[in-house]
PDB file of C-alpha atoms in Angstrom:
ATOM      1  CA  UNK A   1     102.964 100.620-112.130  1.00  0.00           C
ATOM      2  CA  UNK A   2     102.002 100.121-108.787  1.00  0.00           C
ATOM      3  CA  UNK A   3     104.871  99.672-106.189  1.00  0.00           C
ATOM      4  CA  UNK A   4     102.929  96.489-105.209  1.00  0.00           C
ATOM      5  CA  UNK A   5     101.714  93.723-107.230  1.00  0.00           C
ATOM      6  CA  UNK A   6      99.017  91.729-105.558  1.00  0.00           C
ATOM      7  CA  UNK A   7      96.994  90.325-108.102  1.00  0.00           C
ATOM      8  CA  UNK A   8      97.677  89.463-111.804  1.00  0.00           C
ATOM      9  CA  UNK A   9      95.225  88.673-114.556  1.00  0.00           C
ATOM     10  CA  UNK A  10      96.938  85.517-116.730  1.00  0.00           C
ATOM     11  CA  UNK A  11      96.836  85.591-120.609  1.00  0.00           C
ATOM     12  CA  UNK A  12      97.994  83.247-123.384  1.00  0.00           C
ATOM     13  CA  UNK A  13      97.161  81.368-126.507  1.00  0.00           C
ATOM     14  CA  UNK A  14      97.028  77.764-124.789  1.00  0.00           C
ATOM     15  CA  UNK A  15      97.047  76.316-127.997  1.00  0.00           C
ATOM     16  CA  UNK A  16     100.510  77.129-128.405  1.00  0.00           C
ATOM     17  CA  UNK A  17     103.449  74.841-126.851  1.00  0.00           C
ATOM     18  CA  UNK A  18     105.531  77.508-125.864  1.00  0.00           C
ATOM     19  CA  UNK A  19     103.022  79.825-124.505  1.00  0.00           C
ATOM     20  CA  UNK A  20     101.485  77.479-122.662  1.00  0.00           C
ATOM     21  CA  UNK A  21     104.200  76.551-120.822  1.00  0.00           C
ATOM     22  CA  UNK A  22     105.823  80.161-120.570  1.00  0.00           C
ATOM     23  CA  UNK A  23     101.809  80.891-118.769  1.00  0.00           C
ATOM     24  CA  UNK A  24     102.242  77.640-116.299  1.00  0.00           C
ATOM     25  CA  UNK A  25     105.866  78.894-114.971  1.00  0.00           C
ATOM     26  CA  UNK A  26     104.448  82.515-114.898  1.00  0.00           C
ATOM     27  CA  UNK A  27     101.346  81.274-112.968  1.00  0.00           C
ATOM     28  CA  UNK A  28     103.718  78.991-110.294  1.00  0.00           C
ATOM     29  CA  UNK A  29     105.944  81.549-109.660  1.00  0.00           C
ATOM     30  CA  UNK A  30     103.369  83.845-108.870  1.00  0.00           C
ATOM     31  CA  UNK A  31     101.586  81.094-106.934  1.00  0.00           C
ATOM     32  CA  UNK A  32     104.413  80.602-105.140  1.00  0.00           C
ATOM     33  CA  UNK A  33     104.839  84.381-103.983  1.00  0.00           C
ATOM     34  CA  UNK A  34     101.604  85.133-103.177  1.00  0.00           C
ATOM     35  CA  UNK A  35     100.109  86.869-106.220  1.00  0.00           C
ATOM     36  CA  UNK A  36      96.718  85.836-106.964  1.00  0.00           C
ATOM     37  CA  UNK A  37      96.531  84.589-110.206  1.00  0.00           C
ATOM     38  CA  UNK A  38      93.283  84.975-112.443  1.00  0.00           C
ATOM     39  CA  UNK A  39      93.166  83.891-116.423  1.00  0.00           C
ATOM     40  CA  UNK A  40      92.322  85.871-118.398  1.00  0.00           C
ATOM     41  CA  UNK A  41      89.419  84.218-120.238  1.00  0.00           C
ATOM     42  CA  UNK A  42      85.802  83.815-119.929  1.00  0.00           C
ATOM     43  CA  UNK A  43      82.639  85.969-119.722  1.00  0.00           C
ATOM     44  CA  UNK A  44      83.750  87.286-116.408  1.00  0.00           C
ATOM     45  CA  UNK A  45      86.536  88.644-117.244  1.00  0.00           C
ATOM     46  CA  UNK A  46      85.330  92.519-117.115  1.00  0.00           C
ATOM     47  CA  UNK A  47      84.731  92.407-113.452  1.00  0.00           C
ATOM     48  CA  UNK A  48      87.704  90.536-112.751  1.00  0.00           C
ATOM     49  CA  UNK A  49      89.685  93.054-114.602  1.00  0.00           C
ATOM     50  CA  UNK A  50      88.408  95.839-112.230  1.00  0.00           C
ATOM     51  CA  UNK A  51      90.219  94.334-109.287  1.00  0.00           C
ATOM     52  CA  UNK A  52      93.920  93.118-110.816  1.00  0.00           C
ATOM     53  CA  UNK A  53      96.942  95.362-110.427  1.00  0.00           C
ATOM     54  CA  UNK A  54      98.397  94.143-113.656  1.00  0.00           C
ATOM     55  CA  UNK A  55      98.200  91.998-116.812  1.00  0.00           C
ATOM     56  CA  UNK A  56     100.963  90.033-118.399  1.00  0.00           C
ATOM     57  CA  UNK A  57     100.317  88.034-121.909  1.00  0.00           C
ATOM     58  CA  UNK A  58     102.493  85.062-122.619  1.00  0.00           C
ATOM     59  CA  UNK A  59     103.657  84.732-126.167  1.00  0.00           C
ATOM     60  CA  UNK A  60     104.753  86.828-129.449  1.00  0.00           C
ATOM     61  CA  UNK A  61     103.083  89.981-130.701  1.00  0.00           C
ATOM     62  CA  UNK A  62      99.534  88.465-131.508  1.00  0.00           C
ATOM     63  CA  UNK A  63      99.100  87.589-128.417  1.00  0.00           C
ATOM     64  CA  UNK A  64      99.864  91.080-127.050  1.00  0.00           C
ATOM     65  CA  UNK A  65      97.221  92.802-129.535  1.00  0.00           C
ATOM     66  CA  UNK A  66      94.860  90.654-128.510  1.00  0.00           C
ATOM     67  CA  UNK A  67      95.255  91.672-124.896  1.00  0.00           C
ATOM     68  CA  UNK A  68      96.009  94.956-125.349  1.00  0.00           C
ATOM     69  CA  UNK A  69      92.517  95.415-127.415  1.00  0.00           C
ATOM     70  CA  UNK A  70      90.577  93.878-124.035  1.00  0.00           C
ATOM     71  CA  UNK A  71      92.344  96.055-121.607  1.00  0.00           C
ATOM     72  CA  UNK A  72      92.250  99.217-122.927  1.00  0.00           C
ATOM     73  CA  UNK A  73      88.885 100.022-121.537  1.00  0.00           C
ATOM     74  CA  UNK A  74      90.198  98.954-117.995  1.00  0.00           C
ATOM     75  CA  UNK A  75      93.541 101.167-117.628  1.00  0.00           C
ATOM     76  CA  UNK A  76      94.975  97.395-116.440  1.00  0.00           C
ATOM     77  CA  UNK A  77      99.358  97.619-116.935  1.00  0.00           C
ATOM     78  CA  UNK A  78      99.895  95.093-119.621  1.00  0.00           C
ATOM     79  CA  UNK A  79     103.730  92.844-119.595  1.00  0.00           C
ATOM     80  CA  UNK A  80     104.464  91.340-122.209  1.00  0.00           C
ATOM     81  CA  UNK A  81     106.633  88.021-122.030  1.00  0.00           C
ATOM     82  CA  UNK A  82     107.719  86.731-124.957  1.00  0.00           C
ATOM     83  CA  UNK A  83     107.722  83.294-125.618  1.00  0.00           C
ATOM     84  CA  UNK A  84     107.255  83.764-129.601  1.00  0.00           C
ATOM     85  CA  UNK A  85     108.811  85.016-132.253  1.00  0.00           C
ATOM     86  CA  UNK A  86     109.679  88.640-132.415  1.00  0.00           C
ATOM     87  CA  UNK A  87     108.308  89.366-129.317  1.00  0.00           C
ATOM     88  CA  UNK A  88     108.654  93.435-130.111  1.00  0.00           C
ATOM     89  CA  UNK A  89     106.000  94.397-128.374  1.00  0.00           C
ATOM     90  CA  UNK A  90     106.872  92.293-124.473  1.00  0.00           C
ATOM     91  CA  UNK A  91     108.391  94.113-121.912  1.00  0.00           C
ATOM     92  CA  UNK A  92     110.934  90.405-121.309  1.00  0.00           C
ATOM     93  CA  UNK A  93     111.756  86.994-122.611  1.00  0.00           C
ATOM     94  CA  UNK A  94     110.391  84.279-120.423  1.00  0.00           C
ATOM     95  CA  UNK A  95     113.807  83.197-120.016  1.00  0.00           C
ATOM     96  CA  UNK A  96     114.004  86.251-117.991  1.00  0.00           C
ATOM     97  CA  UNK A  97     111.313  86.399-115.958  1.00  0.00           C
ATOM     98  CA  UNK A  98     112.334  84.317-112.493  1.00  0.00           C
ATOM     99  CA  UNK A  99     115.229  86.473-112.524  1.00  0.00           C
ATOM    100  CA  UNK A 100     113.006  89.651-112.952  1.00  0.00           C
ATOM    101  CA  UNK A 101     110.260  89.159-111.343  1.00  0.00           C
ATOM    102  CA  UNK A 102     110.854  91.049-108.150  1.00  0.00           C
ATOM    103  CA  UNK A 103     111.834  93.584-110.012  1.00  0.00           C
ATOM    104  CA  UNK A 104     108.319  93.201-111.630  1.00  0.00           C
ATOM    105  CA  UNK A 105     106.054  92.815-108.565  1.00  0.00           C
ATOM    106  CA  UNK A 106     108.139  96.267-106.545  1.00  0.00           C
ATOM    107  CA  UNK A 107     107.133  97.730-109.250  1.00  0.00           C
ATOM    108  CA  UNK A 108     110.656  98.717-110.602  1.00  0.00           C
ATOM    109  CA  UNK A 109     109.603  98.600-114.480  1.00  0.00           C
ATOM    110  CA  UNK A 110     108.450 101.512-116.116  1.00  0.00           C
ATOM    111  CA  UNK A 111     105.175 102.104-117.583  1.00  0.00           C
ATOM    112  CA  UNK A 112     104.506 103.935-121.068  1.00  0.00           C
ATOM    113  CA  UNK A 113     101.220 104.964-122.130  1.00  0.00           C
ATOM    114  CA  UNK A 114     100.101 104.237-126.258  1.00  0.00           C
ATOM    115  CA  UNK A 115      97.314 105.264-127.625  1.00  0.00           C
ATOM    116  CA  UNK A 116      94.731 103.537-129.690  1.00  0.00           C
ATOM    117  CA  UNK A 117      92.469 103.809-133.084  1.00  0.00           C
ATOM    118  CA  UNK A 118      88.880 103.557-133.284  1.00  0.00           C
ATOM    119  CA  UNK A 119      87.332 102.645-136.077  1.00  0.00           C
ATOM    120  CA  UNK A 120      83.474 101.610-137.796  1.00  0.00           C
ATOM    121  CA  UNK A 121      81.834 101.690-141.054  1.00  0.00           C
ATOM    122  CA  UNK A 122      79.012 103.356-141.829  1.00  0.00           C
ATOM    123  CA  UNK A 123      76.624 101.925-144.489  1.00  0.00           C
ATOM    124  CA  UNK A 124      73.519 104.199-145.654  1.00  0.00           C
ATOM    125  CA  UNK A 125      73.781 106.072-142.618  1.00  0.00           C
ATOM    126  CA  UNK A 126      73.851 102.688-140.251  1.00  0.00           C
ATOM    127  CA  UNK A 127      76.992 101.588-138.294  1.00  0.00           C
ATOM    128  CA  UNK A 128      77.796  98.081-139.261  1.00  0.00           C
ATOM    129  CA  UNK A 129      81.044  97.513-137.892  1.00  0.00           C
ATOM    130  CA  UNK A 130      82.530  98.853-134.568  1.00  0.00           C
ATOM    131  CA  UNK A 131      83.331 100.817-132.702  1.00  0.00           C
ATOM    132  CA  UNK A 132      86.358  98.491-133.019  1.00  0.00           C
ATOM    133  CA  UNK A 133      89.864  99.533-131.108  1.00  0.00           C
ATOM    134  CA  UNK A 134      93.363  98.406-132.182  1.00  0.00           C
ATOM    135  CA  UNK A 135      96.522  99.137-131.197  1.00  0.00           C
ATOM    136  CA  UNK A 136      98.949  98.733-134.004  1.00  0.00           C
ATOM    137  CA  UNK A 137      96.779  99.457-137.159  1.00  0.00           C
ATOM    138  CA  UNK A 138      93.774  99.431-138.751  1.00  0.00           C
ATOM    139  CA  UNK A 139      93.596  97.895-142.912  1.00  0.00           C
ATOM    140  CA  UNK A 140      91.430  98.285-145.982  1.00  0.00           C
ATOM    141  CA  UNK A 141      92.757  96.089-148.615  1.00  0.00           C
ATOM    142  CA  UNK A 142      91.199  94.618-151.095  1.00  0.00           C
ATOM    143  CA  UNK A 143      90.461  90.770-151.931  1.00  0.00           C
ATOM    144  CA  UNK A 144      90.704  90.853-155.335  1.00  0.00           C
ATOM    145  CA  UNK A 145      94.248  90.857-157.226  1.00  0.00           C
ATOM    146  CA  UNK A 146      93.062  94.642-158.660  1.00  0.00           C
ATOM    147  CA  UNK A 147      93.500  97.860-157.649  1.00  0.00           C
ATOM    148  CA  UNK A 148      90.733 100.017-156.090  1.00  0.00           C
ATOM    149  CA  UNK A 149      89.764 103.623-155.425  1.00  0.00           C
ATOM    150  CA  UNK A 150      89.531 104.835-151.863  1.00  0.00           C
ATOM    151  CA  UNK A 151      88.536 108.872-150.626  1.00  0.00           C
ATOM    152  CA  UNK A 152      90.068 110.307-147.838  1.00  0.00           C
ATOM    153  CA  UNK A 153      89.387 113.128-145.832  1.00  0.00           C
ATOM    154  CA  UNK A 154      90.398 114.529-142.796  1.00  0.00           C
ATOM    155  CA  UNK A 155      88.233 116.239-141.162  1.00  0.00           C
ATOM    156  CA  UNK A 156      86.085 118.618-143.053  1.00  0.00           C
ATOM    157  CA  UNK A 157      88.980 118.752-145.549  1.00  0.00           C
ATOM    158  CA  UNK A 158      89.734 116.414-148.401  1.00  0.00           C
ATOM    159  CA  UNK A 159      93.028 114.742-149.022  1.00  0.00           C
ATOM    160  CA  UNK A 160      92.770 113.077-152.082  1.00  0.00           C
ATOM    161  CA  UNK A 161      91.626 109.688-153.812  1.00  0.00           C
ATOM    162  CA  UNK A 162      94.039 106.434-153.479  1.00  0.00           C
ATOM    163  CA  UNK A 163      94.005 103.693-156.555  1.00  0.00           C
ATOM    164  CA  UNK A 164      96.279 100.811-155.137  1.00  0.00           C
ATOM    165  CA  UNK A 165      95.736  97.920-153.064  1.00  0.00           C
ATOM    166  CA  UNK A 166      94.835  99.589-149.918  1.00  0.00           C
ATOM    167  CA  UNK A 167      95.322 102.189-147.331  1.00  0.00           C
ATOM    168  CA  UNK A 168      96.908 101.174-144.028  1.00  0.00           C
ATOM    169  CA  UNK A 169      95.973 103.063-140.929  1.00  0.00           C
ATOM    170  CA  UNK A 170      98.669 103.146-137.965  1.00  0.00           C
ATOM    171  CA  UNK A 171      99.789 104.120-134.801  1.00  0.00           C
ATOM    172  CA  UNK A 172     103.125 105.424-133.812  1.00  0.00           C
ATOM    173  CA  UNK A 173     103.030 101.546-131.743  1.00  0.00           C
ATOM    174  CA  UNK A 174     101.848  99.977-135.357  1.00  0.00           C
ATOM    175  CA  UNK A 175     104.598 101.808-137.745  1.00  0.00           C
ATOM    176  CA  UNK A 176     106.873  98.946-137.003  1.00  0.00           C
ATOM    177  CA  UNK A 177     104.703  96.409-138.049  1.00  0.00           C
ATOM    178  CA  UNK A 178     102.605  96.596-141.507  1.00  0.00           C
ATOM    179  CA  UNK A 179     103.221 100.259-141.971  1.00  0.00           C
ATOM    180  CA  UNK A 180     107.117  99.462-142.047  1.00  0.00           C
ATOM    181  CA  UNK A 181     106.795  96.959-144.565  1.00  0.00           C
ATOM    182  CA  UNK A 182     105.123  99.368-147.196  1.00  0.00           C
ATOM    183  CA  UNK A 183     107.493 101.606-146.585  1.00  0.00           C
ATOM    184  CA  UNK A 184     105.895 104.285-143.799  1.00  0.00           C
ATOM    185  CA  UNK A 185     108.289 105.733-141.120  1.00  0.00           C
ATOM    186  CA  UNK A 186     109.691 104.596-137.854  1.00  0.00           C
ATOM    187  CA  UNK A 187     108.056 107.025-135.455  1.00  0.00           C
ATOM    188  CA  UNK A 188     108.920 107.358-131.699  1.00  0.00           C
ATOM    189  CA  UNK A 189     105.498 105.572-129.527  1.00  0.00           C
ATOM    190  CA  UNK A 190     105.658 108.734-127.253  1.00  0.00           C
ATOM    191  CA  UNK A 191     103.951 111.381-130.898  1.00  0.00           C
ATOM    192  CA  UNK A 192     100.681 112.051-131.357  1.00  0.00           C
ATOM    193  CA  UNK A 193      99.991 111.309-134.977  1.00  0.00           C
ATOM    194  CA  UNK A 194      98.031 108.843-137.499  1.00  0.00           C
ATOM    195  CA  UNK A 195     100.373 107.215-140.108  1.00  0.00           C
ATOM    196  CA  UNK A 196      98.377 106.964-143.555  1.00  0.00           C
ATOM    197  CA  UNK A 197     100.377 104.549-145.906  1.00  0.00           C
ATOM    198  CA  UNK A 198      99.140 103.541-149.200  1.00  0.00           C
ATOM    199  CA  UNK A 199      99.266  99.750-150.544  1.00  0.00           C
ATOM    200  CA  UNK A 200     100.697  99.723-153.564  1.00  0.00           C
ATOM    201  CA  UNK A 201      99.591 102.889-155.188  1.00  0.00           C
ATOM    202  CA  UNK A 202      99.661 102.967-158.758  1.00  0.00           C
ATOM    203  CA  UNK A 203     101.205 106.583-159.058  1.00  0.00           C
ATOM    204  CA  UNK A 204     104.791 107.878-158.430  1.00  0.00           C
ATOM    205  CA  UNK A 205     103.417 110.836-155.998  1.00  0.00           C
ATOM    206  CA  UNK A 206     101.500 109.223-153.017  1.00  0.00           C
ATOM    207  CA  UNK A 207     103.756 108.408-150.474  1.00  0.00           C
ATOM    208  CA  UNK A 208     102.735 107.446-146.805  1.00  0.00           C
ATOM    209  CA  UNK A 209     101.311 110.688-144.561  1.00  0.00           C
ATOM    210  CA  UNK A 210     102.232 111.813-141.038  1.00  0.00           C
ATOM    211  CA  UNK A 211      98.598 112.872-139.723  1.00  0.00           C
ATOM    212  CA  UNK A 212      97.321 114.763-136.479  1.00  0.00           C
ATOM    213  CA  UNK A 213      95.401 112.712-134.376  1.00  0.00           C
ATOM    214  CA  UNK A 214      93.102 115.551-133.324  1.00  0.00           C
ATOM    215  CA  UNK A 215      90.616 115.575-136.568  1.00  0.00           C
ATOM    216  CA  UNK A 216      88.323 112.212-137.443  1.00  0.00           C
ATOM    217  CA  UNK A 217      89.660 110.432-140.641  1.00  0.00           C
ATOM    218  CA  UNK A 218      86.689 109.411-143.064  1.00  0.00           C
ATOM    219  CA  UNK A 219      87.526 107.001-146.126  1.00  0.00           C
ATOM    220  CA  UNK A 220      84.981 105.999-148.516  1.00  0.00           C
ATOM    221  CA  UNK A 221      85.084 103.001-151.007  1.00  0.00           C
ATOM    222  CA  UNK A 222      84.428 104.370-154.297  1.00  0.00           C
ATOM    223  CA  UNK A 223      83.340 103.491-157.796  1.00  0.00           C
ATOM    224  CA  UNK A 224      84.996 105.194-160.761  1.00  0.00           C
ATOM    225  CA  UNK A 225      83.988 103.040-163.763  1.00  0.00           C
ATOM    226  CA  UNK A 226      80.991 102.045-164.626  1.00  0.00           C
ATOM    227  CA  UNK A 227      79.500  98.494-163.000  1.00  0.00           C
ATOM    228  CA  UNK A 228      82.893  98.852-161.053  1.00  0.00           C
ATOM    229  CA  UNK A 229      82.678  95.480-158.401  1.00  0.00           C
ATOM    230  CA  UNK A 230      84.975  96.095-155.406  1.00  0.00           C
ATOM    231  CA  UNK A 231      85.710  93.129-152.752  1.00  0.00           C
ATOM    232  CA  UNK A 232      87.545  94.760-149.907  1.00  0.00           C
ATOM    233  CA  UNK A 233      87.613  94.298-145.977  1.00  0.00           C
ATOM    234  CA  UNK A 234      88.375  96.354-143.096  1.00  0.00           C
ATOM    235  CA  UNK A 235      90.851  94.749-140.620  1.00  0.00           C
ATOM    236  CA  UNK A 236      91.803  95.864-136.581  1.00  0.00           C
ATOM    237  CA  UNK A 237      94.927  94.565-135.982  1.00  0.00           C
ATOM    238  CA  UNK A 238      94.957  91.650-138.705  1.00  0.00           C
ATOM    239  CA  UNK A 239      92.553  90.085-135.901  1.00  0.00           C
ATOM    240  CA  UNK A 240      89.130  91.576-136.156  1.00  0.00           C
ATOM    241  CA  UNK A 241      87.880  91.169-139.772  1.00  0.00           C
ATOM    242  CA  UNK A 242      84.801  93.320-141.408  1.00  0.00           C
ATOM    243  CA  UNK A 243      83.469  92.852-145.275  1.00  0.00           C
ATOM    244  CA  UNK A 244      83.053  96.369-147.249  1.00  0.00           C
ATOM    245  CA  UNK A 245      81.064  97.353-149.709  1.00  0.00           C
ATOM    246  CA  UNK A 246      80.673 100.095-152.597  1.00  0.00           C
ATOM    247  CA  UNK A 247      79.944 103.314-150.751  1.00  0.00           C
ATOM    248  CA  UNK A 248      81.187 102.129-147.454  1.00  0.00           C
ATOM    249  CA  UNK A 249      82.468 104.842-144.999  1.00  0.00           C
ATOM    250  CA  UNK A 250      85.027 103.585-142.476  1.00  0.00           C
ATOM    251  CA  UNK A 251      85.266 106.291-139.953  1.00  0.00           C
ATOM    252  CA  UNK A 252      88.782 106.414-137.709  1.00  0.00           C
ATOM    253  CA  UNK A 253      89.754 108.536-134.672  1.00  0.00           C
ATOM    254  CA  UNK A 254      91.784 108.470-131.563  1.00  0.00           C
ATOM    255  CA  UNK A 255      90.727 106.093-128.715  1.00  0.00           C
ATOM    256  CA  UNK A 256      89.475 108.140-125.366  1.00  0.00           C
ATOM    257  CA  UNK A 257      91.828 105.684-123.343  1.00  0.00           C
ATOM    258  CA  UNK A 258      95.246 104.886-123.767  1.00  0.00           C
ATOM    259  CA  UNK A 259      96.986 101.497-123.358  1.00  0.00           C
ATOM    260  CA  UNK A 260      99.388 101.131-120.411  1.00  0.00           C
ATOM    261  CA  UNK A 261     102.163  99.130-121.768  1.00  0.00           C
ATOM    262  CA  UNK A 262     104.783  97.746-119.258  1.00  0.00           C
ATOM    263  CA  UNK A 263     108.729  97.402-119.853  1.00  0.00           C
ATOM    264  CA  UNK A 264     111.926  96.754-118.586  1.00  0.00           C
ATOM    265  CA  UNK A 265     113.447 100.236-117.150  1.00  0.00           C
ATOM    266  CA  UNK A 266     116.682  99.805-119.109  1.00  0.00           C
ATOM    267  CA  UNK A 267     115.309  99.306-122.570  1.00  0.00           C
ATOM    268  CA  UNK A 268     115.057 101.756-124.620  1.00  0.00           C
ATOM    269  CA  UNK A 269     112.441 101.805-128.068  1.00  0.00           C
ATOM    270  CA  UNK A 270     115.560 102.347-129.713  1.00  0.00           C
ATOM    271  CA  UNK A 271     117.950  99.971-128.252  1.00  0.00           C
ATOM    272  CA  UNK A 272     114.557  97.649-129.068  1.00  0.00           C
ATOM    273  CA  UNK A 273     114.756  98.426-132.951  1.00  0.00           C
ATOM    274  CA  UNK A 274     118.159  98.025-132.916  1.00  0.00           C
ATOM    275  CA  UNK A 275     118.023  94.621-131.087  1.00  0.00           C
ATOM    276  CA  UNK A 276     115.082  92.998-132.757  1.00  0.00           C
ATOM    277  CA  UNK A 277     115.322  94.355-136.110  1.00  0.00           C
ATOM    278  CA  UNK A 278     118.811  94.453-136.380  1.00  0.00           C
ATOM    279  CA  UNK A 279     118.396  98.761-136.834  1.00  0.00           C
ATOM    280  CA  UNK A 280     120.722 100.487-137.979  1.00  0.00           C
ATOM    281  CA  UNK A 281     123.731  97.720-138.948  1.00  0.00           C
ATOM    282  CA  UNK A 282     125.408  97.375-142.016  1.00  0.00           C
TER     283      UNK A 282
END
């Protein structure tokens, strides 16, 4: 971060009680020192993103995605405060942040960079979807209540065929969120690896995969029996929503920027798990 915080760019989901007012005491007490205060909304928002020192997103984990996905492209600091539920992703609790924020605008919290996926379909040669970014995962599941096949390669090398409900694609950032529920890893944000976890796979021998992030994933929706009808979608974060088809190729590499995630200098992603998902206790 910078030492010196003059300007902030303001985010929130308004239509929330508690975010919204978590975003009006954020935007007083900035008011009120100085900071020039810009929301974080609206078809200008690119060029007033070029000029802010850093971002902060009121309210739970959504909200953060959201943000994050907007200023990747900018290199803008994002902090979190969380005025939600889990709030895993926010740097503090809005209860917290007139105490902190001095600390925030000397520039006395840390700053640790995540990376991204990118991701588009392909359909008869033609992109269709993307590029799309997210920052926890990216999802192929299936609408129907039945199982479908999926091919995945990695590169020029194949990996194998999935039946099951889906494939989820994540981040070191995203293996606490969807990825932990079926089952994938915990895996320090700081590695540089794709977490492949399959969605109910009906076999005993695919288990999630621990990927380099160096090679282009490709994964095709395929037929195996004949007049085979497959309803599945492609989803960026559980916020940005695509329709596939038979033959579809969803296409999924590294982002060329990295987020800039902002957090309190004496919490740990550990002491974090251990906090918010109760890690470790018996």
């Amino acid at each position: 971060m910078k030492n010196t915080v003059k300007s902030v760019a303001l985010f929130a989901n308004m239509a929330k009680r508690e975010a919204a007012h978590s975003a009006r005491m954020i935007s007083k007490l900035l008011h009120d020192r100085g900071i020039k205060v810009v929301l974080g909304e609206g078809s200008a928002i690119e060029k007033k993103l070029q000029t802010v020192d850093l971002a902060i997103a009121a309210g739970g984990d959504g909200t953060m995605l959201r943000t994050a996905r907007i200023l990747a492209p900018f290199s803008v600091p994002l902090l979190g405060v969380n005025s939600g539920g889990l709030g895993f992703l926010s740097g503090i609790d809005a209860v917290d942040f007139k105490k902190q924020l001095s600390m925030i605008l000397q520039g006395q919290f840390v700053m640790e960079e995540r990376w991204l996926l990118e991701a588009e379909v392909l359909r008869n040669n033609k992109r269709v979807f993307g590029p799309q970014i997210a920052l926890n995962d990216c999802v192929i599941k299936s609408f129907d209540p039945r199982a479908f096949y999926l091919r995945v390669s990695l590169g020029e090398r194949f990996l194998t065929d999935y039946f099951g409900d889906g494939l989820i694609l994540s981040t070191p950032t995203g293996s606490t969120a969807y990825a932990l529920a079926a089952g994938g890893p915990i895996v320090d944000p700081s590695m540089d690896v794709l977490l492949l976890s399959p969605i109910c796979p009906h076999t005993l021998t695919q288990r999630p995969l621990v990927l380099p992030v160096k090679e282009t994933l490709y994964i095709q929706v395929v037929q195996r029996r004949p007049r085979e009808k497959v309803q599945a979608l492609v989803s960026m974060d559980g916020q940005t929503n695509f329709n596939l088809q038979l033959g579809d190729h969803l296409r999924v590499k590294k982002y060329h920027k990295t987020f800039k995630l902002v957090l309190h200098p004496k919490r740990s992603y550990f002491e974090v798990l251990r906090r918010k998902f109760k890690w470790g206790e018996r």
